[in-house]
mmCIF file of C-alpha atoms in Angstrom:
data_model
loop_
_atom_site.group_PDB
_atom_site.id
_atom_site.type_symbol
_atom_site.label_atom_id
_atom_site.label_comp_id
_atom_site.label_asym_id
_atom_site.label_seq_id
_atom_site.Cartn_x
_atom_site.Cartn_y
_atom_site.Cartn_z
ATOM 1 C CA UNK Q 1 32.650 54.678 173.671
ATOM 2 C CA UNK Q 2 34.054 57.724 171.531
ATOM 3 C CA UNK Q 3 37.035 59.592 174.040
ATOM 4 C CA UNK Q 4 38.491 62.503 172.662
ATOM 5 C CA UNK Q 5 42.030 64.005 173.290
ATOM 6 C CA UNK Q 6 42.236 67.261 173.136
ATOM 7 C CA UNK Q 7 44.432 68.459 170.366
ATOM 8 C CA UNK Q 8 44.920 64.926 168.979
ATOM 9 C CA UNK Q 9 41.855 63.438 168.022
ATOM 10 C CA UNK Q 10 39.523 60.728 169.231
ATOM 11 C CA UNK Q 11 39.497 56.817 169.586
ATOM 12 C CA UNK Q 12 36.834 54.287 169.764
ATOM 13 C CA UNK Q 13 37.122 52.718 173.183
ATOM 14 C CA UNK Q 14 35.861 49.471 173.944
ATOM 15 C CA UNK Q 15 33.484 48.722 177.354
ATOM 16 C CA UNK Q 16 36.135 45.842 178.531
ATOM 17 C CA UNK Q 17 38.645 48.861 178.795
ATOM 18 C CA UNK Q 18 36.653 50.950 181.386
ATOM 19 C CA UNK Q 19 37.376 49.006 184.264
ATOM 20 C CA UNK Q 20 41.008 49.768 183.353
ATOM 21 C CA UNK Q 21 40.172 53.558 182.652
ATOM 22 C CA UNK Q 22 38.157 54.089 185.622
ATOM 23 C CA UNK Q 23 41.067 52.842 188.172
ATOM 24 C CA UNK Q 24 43.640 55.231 186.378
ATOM 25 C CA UNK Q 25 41.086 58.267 186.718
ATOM 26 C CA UNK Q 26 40.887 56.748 190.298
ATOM 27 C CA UNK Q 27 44.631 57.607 190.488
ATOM 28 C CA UNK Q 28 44.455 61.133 189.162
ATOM 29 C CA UNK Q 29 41.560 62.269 191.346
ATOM 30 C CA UNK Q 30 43.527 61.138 194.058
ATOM 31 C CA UNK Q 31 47.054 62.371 192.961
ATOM 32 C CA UNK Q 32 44.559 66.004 192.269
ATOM 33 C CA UNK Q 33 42.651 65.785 195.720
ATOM 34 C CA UNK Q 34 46.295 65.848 197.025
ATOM 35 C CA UNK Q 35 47.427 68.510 195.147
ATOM 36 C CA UNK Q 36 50.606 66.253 194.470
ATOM 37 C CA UNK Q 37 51.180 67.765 190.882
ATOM 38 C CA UNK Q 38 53.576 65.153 189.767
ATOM 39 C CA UNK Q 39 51.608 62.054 191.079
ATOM 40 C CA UNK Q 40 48.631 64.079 188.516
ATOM 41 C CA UNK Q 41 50.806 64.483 185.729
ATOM 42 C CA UNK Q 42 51.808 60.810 185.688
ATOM 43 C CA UNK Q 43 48.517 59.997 186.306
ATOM 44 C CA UNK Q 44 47.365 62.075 183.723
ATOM 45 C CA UNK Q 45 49.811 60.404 181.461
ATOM 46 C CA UNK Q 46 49.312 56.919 182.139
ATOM 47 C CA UNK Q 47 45.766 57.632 181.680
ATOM 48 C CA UNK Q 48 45.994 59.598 178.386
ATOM 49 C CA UNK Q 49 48.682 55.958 177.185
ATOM 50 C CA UNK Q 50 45.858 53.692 178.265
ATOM 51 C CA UNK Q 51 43.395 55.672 176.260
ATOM 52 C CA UNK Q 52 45.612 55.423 173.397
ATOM 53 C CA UNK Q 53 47.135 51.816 173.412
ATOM 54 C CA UNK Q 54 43.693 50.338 174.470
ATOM 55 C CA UNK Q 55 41.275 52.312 172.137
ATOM 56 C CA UNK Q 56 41.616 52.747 167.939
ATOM 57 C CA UNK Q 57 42.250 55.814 166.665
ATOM 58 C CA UNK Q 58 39.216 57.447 164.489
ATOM 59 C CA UNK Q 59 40.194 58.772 161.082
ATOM 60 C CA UNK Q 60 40.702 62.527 161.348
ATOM 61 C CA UNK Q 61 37.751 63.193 158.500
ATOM 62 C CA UNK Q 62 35.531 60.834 160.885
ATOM 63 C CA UNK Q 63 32.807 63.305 162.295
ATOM 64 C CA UNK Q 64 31.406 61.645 165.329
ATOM 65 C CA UNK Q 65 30.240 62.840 168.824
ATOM 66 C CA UNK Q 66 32.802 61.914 171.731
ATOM 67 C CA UNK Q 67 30.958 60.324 174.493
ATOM 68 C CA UNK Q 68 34.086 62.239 176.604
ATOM 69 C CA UNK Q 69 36.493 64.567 176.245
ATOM 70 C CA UNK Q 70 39.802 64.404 178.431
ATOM 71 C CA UNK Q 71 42.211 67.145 178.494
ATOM 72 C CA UNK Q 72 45.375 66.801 177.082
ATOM 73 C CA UNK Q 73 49.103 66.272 178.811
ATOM 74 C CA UNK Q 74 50.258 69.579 179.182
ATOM 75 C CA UNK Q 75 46.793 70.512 181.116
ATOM 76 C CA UNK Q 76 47.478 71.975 184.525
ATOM 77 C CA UNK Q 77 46.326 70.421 187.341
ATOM 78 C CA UNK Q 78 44.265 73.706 188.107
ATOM 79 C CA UNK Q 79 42.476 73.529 184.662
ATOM 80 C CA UNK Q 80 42.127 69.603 184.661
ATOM 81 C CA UNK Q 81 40.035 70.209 188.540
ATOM 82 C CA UNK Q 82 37.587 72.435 186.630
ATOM 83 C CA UNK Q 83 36.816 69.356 184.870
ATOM 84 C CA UNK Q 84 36.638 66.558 187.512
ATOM 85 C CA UNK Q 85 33.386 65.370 189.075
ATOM 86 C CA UNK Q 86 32.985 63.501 191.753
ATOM 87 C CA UNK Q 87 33.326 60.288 189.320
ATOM 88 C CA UNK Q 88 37.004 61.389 188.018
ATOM 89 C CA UNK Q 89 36.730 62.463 184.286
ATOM 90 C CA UNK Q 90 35.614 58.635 183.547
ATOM 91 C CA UNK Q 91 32.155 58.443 184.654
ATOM 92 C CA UNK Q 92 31.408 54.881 186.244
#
């Protein structure tokens, strides 16, 4: 799975990592269904670290389709609820 970062690129995400994804979206709808903006903006950080420690980065000249995009740290909570379904960001 191809996840894209907004304004820092994309990374090639393995399936095994999705259970691992999916619980820390799991934590960011909740922190945004709260409206607790610092519970979201650590879970939108620890989200946006998993992304990046579990995945591999793609090389910048790499032109492939990302499977999703996720916003990036300085997103508001506001902006980041435009984007949230009722599966998270992380569909599954």
């Amino acid at each position: 799975m191809i996840l894209r970062i907004l304004g820092e690129g994309q990374y090639e995400v393995t399936e095994s990592h999705l259970d691992r994804l999916n619980e820390l979206d799991s934590a960011l709808q909740s922190a945004a269904d709260a409206d607790d903006t610092a519970a979201f903006a650590s879970a939108l950080a620890a989200l946006l670290d998993a992304v990046r420690s579990l995945g591999t980065p793609l090389p910048d000249d790499a032109i492939v389709p990302s499977d999703l995009v996720l916003p990036d740290e300085d997103t508001s909570l506001a902006q980041v609820r435009e984007l949230l379904s009722d599966e998270g960001l992380i569909p599954g």
